[in-house]
Coordinates of C-alpha atoms in Angstrom, one line a residue:
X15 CA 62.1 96.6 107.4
X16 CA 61.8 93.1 106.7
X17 CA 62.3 91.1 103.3
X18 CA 61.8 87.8 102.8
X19 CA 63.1 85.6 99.5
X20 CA 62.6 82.2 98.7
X21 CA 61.0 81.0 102.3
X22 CA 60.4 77.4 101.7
X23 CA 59.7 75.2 104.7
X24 CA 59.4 71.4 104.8
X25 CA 59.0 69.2 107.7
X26 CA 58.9 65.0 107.5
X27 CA 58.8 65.5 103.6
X28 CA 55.6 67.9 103.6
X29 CA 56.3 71.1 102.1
X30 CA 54.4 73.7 105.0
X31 CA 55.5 77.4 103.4
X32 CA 56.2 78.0 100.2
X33 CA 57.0 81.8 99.6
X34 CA 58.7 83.6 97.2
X35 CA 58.7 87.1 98.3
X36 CA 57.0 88.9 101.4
X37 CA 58.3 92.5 102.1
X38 CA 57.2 94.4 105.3
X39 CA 58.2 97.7 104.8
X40 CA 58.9 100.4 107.9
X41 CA 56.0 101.9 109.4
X42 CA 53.4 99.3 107.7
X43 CA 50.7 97.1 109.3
X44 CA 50.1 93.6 107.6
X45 CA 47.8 91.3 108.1
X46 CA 48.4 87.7 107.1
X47 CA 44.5 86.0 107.2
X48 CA 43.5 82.5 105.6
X49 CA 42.3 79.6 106.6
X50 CA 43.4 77.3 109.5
X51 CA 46.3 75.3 108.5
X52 CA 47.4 77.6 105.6
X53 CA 50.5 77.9 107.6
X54 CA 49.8 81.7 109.2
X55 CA 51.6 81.5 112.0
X56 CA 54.4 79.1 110.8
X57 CA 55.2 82.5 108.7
X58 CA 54.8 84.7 111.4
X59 CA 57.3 82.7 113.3
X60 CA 59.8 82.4 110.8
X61 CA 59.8 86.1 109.5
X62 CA 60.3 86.6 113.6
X63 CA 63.5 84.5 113.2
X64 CA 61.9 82.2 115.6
X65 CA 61.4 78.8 113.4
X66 CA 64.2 78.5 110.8
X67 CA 62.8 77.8 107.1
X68 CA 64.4 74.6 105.3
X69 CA 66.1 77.9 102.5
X70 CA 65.6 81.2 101.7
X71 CA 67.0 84.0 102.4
X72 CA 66.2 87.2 105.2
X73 CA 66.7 90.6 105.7
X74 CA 65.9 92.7 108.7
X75 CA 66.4 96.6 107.9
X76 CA 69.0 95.9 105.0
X77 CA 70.8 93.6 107.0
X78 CA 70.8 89.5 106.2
X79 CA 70.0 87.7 109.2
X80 CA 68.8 84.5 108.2
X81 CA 71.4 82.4 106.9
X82 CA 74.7 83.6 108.4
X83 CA 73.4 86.5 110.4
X84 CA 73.2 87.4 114.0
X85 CA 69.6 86.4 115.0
X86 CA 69.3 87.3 118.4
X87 CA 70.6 90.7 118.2
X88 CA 67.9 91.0 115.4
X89 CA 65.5 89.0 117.7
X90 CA 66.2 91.8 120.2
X91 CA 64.9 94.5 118.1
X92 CA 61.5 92.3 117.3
X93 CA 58.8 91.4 120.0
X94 CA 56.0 88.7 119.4
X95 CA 52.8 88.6 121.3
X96 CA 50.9 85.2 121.1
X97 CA 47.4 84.1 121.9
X98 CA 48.4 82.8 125.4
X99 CA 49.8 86.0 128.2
X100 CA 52.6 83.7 128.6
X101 CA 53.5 86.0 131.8
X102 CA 55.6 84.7 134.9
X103 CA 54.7 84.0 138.5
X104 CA 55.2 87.3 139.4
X105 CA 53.4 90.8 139.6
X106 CA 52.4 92.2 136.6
X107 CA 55.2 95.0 137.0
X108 CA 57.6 93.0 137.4
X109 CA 57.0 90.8 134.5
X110 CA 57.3 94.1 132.4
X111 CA 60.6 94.8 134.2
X112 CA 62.3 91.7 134.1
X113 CA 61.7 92.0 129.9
X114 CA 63.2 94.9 130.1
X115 CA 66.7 93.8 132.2
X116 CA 66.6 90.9 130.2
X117 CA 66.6 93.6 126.8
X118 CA 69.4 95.9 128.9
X119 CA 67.3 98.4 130.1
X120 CA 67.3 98.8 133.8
X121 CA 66.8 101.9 136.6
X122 CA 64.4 104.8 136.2
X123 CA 64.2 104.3 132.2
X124 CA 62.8 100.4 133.0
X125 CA 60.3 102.0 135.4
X126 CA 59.1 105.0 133.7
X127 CA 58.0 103.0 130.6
X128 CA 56.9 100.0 132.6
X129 CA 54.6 103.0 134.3
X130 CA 54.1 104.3 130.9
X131 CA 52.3 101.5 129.2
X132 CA 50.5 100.2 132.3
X133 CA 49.1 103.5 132.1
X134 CA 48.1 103.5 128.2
X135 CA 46.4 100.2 128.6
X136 CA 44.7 101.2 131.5
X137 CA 45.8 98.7 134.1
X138 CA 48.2 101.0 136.4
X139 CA 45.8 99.4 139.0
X140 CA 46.9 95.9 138.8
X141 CA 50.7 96.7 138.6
X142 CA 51.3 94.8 142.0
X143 CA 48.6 92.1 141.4
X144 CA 49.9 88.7 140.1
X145 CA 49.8 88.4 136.6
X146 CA 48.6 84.6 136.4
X147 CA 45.5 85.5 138.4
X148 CA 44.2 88.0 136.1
X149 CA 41.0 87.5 133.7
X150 CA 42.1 86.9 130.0
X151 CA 41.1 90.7 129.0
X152 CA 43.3 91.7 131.8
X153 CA 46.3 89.3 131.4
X154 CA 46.2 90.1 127.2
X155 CA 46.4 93.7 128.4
X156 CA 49.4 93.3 130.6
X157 CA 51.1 90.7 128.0
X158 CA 50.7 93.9 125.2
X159 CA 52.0 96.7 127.6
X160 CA 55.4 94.2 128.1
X161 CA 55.3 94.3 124.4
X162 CA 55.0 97.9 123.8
X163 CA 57.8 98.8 126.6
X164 CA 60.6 97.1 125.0
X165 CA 59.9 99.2 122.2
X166 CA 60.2 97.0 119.0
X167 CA 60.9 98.1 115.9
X168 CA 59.0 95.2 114.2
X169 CA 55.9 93.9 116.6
X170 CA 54.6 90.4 115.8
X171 CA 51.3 89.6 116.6
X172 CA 49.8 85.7 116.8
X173 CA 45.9 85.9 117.2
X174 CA 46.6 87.8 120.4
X175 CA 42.6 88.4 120.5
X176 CA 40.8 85.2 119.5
X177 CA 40.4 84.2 122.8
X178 CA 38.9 86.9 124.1
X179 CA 35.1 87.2 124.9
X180 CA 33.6 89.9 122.5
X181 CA 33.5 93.4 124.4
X182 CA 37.0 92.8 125.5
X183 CA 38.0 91.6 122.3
X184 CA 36.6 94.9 120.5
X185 CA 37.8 97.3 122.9
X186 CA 41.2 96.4 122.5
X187 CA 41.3 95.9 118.9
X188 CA 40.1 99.8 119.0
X189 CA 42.8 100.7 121.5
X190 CA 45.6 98.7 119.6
X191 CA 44.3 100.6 116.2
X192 CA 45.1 104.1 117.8
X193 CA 48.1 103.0 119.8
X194 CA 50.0 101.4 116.6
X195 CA 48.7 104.4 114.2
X196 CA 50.1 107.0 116.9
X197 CA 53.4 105.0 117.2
X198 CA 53.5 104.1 113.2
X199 CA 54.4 101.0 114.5
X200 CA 55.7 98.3 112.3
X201 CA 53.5 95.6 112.5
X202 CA 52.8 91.3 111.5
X203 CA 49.2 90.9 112.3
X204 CA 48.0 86.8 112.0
X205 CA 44.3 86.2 112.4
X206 CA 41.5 84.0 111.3
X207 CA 38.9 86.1 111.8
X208 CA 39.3 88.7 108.8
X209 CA 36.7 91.1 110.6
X210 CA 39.5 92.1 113.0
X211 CA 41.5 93.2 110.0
X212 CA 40.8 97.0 109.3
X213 CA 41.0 98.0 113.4
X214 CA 44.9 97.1 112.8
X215 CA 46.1 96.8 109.1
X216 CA 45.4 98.8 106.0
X217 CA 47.5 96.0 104.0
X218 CA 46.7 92.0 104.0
X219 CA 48.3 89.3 102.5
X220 CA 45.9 85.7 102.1
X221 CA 47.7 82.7 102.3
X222 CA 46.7 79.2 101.7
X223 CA 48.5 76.0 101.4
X224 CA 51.8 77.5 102.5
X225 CA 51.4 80.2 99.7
X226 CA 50.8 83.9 99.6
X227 CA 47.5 83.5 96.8
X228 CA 46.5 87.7 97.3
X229 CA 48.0 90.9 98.7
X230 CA 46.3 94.0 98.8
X231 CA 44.6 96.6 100.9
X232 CA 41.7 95.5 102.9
X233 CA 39.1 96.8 100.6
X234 CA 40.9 95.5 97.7
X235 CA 40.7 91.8 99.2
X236 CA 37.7 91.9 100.7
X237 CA 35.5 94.9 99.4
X238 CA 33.8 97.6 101.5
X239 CA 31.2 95.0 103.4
X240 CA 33.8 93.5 105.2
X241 CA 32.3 94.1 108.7
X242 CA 28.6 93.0 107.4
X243 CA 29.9 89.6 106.4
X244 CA 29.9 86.5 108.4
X245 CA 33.4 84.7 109.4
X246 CA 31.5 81.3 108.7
X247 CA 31.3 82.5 105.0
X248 CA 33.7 79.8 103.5
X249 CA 38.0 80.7 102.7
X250 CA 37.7 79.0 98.7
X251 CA 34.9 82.4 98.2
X252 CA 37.5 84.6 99.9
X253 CA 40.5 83.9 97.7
X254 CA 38.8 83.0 94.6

């Protein structure tokens, strides 16, 4: 689905990514994990053809799009979910129907899978509330079900749980688990906190410095104990 040659990045004379091949194939979820700074979500943005690297080369589903490619008819068949909701200063079913005008989809189609997904993450009660006065669980909810509506083949996910309070955090990590193994839903997942890893991926890669250092399963890179080890256990014992 998306391949990846080549990705250098350098901004003021500082070299940020440095990555000679990263292949996300169709129906795969990926985590990217390492340390703060290692340049996670840099990557995640420019696989998303959000940032532009400095060279290399993309494909999106055996298509170049990045150089000399049409990137926002590619972007148009991606979504990205951040940490922040990000939603407008509107109702909370209307933010999930203006994304999908905006994406060409309009009438009883827009409605039945704003419904639809409202319904799955279980907030068809807040559909007319207004989405900037939601709690963070709530607004995180009714960012994803946007997400989900538009249908993406690819989804890109920035740390969209990290600022979540526990429960919340873990009941949507399980829900997101099922929801993207049911759809077998093509997925970027970026996170610091490796223990979120195995609700959503089966497959991480480890950067640091810019650079992919591992890839691998999740019990490959971090063994069977991952849930009974502590995030404060340091990154340099991680990668080796």
């Amino acid at each position: 689905m998306l391949d990846a040659k080549n990705i250098k990045l350098v901004l003021s004379g500082r070299e940020i990514l440095n990555i000679d091949d990263f292949i996300l194939k169709k129906g795969e979820a990926v985590a990217l994990t390492g340390p703060n700074g290692s340049g996670k979500s840099t990557l995640l943005k420019t696989l998303a053809l959000i940032d532009r690297p400095t060279s290399g080369m993309i494909h999106f589903n055996g298509e170049q799009v990045y150089p000399n490619g049409n990137l926002l008819a590619a972007r148009r068949r991606m979504v990205m979910v951040f940490q922040e909701t990000l939603l407008l200063d509107t109702t909370v079913y209307r933010n999930i129907m203006i994304a999908l005008r905006i994406r060409g989809i309009s009438g009883k189609e827009a409605s039945a899978r704003a419904e639809e997904w409202l319904d799955r993450f279980g907030i068809p009660h807040l559909a007319r509330r207004p989405a900037r006065k939601l709690s963070g669980g709530e607004g995180q909810r009714a960012n994803l079900a946007r997400a989900f509506a538009l249908n993406p083949e690819v989804l890109f996910l920035d740390e969209p749980f990290s600022a979540l309070d526990y429960p919340t955090r873990m009941a949507l990590l399980e829900e997101m688990g099922q929801i993207l193994k049911h759809m077998n839903m093509t997925t970027l997942f970026v996170t610091h906190d490796y223990t979120e890893i195995p609700y959503l991926a089966s497959n991480v890669s480890v950067l640091f410095e810019g650079k992919i250092r591992k890839t691998g399963t999740v019990n490959e890179i971090f063994g069977e104990e991952i849930f009974k080890k502590s995030i404060l256990t340091p990154w340099t014992e991680k990668i080796g």
